[in-house]
GROMACS .gro file of C-alpha atoms in nm:
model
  242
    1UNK     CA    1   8.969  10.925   9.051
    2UNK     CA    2   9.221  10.806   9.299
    3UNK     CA    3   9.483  10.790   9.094
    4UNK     CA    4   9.418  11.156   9.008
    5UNK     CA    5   9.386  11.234   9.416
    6UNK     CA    6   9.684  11.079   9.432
    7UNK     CA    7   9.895  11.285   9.160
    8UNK     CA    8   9.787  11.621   9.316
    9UNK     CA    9   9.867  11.504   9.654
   10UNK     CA   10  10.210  11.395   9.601
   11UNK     CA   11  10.299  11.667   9.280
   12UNK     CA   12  10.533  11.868   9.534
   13UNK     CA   13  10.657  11.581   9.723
   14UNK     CA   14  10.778  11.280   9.482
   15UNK     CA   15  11.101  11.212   9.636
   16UNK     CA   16  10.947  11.183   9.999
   17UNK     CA   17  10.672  10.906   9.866
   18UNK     CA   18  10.925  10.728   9.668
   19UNK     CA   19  11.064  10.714  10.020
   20UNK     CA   20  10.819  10.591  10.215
   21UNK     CA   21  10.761  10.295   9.947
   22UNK     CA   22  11.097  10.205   9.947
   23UNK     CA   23  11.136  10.220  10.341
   24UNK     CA   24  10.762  10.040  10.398
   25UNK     CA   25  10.854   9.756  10.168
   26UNK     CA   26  11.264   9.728  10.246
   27UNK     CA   27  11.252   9.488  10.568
   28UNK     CA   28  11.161   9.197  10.379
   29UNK     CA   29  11.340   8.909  10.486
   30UNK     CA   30  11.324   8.642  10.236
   31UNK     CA   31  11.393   8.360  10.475
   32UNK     CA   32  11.076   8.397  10.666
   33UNK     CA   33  10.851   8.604  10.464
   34UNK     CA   34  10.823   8.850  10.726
   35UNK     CA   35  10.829   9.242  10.653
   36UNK     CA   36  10.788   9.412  10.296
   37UNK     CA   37  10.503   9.612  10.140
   38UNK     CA   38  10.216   9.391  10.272
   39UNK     CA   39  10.110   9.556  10.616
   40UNK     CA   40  10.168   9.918  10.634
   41UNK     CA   41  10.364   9.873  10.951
   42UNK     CA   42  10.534  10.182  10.956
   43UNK     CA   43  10.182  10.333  11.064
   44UNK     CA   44  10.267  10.185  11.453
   45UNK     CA   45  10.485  10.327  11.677
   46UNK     CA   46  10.745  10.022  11.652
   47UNK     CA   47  10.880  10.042  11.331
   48UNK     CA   48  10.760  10.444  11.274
   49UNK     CA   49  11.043  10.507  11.575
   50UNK     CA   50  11.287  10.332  11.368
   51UNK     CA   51  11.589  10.597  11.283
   52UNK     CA   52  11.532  10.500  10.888
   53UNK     CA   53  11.194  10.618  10.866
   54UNK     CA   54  11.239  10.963  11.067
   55UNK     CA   55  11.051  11.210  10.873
   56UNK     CA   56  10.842  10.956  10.687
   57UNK     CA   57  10.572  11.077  10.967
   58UNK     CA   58  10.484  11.345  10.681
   59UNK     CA   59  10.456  11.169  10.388
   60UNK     CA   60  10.178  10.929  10.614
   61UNK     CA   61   9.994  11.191  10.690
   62UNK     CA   62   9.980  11.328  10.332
   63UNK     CA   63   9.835  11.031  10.248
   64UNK     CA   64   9.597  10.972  10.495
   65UNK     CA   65   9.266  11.162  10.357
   66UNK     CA   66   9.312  10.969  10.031
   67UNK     CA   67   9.272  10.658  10.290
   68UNK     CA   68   8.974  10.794  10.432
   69UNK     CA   69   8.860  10.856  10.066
   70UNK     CA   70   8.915  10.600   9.893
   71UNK     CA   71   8.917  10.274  10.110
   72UNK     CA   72   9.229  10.150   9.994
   73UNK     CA   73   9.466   9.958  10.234
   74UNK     CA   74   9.756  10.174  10.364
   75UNK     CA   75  10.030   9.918  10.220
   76UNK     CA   76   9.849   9.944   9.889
   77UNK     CA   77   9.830  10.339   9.876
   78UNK     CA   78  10.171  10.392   9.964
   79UNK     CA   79  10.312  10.168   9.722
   80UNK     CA   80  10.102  10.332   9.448
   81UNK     CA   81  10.231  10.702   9.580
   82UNK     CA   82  10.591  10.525   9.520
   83UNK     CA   83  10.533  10.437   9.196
   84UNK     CA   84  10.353  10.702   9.119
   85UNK     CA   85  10.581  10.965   9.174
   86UNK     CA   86  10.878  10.782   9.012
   87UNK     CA   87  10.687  10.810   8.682
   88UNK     CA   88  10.570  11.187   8.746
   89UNK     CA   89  10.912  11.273   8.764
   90UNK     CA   90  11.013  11.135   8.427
   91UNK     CA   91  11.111  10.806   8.540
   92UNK     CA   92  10.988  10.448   8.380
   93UNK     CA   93  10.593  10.303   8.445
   94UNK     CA   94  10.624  10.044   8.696
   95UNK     CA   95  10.327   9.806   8.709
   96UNK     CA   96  10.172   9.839   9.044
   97UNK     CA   97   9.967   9.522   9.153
   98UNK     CA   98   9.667   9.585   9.452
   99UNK     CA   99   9.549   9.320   9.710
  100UNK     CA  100   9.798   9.435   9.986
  101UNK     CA  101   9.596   9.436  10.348
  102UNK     CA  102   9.699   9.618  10.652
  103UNK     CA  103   9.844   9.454  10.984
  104UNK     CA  104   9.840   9.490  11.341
  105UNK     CA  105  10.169   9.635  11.539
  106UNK     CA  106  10.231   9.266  11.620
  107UNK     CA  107  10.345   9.167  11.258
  108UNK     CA  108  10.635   9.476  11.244
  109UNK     CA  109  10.930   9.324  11.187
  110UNK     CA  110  11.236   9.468  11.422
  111UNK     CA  111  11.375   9.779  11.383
  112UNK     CA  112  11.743   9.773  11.173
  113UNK     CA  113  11.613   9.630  10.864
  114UNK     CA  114  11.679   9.906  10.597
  115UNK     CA  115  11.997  10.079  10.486
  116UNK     CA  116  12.253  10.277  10.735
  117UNK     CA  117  12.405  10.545  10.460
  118UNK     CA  118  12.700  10.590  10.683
  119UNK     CA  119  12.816  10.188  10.601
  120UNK     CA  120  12.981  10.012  10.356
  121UNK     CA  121  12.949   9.791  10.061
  122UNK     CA  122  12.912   9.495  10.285
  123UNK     CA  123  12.624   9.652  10.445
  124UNK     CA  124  12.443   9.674  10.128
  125UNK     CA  125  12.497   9.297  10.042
  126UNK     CA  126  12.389   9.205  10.402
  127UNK     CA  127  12.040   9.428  10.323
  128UNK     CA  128  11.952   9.366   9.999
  129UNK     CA  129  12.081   9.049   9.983
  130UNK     CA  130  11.832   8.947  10.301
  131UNK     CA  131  11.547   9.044  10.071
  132UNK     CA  132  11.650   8.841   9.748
  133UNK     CA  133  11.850   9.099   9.518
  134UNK     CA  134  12.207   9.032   9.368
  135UNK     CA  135  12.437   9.330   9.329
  136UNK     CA  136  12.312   9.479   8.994
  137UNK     CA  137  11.955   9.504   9.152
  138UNK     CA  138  12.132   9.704   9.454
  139UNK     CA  139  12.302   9.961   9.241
  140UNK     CA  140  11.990   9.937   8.986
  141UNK     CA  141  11.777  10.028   9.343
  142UNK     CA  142  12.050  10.297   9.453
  143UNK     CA  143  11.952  10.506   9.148
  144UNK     CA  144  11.629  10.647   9.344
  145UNK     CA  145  11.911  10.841   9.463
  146UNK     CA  146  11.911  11.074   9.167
  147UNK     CA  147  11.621  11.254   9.326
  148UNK     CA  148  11.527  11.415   9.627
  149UNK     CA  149  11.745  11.567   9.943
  150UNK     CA  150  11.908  11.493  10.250
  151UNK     CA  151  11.776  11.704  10.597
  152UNK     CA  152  12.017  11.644  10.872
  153UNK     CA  153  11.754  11.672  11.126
  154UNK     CA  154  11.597  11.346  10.953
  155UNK     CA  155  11.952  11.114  10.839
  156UNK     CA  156  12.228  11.336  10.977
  157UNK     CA  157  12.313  11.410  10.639
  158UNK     CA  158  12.255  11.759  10.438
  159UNK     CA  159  12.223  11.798  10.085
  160UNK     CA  160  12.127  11.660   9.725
  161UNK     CA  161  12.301  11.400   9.481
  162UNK     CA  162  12.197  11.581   9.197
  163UNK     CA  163  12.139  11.921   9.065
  164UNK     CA  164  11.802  11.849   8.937
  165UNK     CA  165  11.644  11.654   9.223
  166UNK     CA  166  11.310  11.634   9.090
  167UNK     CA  167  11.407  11.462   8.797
  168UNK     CA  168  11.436  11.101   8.755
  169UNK     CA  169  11.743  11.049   8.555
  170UNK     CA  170  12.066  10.882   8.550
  171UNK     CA  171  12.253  11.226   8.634
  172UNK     CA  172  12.348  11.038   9.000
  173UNK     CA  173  12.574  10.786   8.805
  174UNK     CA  174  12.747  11.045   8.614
  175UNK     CA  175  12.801  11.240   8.894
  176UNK     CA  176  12.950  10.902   9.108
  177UNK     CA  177  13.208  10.929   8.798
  178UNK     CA  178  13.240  11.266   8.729
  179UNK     CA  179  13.318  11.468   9.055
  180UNK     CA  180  13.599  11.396   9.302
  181UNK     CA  181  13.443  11.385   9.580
  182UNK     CA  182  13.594  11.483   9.948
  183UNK     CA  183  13.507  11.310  10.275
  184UNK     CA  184  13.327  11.633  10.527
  185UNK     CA  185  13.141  11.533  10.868
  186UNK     CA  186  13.022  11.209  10.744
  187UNK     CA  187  12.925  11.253  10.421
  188UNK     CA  188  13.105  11.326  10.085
  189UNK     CA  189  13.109  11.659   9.869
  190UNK     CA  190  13.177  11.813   9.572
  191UNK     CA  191  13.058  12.101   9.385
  192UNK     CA  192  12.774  12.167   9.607
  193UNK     CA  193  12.626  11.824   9.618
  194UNK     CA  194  12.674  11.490   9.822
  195UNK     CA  195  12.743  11.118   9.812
  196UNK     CA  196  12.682  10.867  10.127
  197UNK     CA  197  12.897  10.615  10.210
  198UNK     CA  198  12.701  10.405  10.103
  199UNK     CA  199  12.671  10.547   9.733
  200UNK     CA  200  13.065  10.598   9.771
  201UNK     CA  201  13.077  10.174   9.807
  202UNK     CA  202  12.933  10.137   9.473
  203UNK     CA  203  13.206  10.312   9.338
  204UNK     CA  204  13.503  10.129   9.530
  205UNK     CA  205  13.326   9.761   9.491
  206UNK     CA  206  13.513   9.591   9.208
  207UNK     CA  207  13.117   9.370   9.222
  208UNK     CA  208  12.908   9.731   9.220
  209UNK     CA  209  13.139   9.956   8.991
  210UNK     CA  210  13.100   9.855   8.677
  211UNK     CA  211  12.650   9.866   8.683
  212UNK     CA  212  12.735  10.237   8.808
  213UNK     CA  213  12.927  10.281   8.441
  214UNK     CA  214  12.652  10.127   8.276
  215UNK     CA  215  12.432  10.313   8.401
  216UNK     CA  216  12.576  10.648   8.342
  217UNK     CA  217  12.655  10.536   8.013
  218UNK     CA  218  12.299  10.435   7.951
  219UNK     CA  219  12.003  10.563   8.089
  220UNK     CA  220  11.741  10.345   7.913
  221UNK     CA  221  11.954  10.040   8.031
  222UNK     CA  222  11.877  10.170   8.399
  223UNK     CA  223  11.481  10.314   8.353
  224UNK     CA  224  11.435   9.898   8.249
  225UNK     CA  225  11.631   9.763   8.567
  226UNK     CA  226  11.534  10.075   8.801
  227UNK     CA  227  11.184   9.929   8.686
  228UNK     CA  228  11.213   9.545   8.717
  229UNK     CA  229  11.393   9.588   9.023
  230UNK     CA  230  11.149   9.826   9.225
  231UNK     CA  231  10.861   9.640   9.076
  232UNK     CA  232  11.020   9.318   9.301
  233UNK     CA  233  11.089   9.543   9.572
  234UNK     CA  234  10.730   9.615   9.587
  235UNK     CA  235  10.584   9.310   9.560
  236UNK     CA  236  10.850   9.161   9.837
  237UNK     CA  237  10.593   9.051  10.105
  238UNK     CA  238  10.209   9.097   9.820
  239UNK     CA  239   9.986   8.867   9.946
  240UNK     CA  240  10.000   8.670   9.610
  241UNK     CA  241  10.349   8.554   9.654
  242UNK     CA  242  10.277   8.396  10.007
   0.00000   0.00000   0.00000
């Protein structure tokens, strides 16, 4: 039954729960164990005020009468949604473990934790490498790319990667290759869609390019490490790893 609540919540927004797993569980810091998908932070003003997470405010409210519903810890429901909607797009099963609980707004970590699109490669490392991933996991990660939007009242950025963005696929790798793409007001463009900086890096990283040809070349090779890799991103921080 909540499983099912869940699907018809989220049918119409996939991309935007995928989202709010990925942001919710990407300030882990492996050092000191702090951040990740154990808390539900993002439900306090600290880390919802956080530029990252602008717009997440709807996805949290989606959610919230399946809280009410259910029972079910915030950190737990949201990394369901994520997982969720990655596989009712057409994207691989990813286990999805319970026993997250919920903290206070004195366990959010600071604000600055999660990925600035407008940066570099080196900006990636310095992320993802903070929360234990080497660089295949980061371009295996970027791939949630290949669905949903930009809204430049939200990032500052307008537009889609792909021309199917509710599809999970591995059309964003192709495109990386395919397109030339032009540098316009932040943000790169070709035929009507858009690459980041940040997606750009992958391309011009000698360390990053050659998963993004994989990848393109084969999609089951990136549905298994899309999957192992989110699967780790969501348990960065589970109360069973402590």
């Amino acid at each position: 039954m909540l499983k099912k609540d869940i699907q018809e919540t989220i049918k119409k927004a996939c991309p935007l729960m995928i989202r709010l797993a990925w942001h919710s569980a990407g300030t882990y810091d492996t050092k000191d164990g702090s951040g990740g998908s154990n808390g539900a932070t993002m439900r306090h003003k600290l880390e919802a005020s956080d530029d990252a997470n602008n717009g997440l405010d709807i996805a949290r409210k989606m959610l919230n009468p399946i809280k009410s519903k259910h029972g079910i810890s915030y950190s737990d429901l949201w990394s369901l949604s994520g997982t969720m909607a990655i596989e009712l797009m057409g994207g691989p099963s990813i286990e999805h473990v319970p026993g997250r609980i919920d903290k206070d707004e004195t366990q959010c970590p600071a604000n600055g934790r999660l990925p600035d699109g407008s940066l570099g490669a080196q900006h990636l490392r310095d992320i993802f490498y903070r929360m234990g991933f080497n660089d295949q996991e980061i371009v295996a990660l970027s791939g949630a790319h290949t669905v949903g939007s930009c809204h430049k009242e939200r990032s500052g950025f307008e537009g889609a990667w792909t021309t199917n963005p509710y599809v999970f696929d591995n059309q964003y790798f192709q495109n990386l290759l395919k397109y030339s793409w032009t540098l316009h007001d932040g943000q790169y463009e070709s035929n009507g869609l858009i690459m980041l900086p940040t997606d750009m890096a992958l391309l011009t990283d000698e360390g990053f390019k050659p998963y993004v040809e994989k990848y393109a070349k084969y999609p089951l090779i990136f549905f298994k490490d899309f999957e192992q890799a989110f699967h780790k991103l969501m348990m960065n921080g589970h109360p069973s790893k402590l």
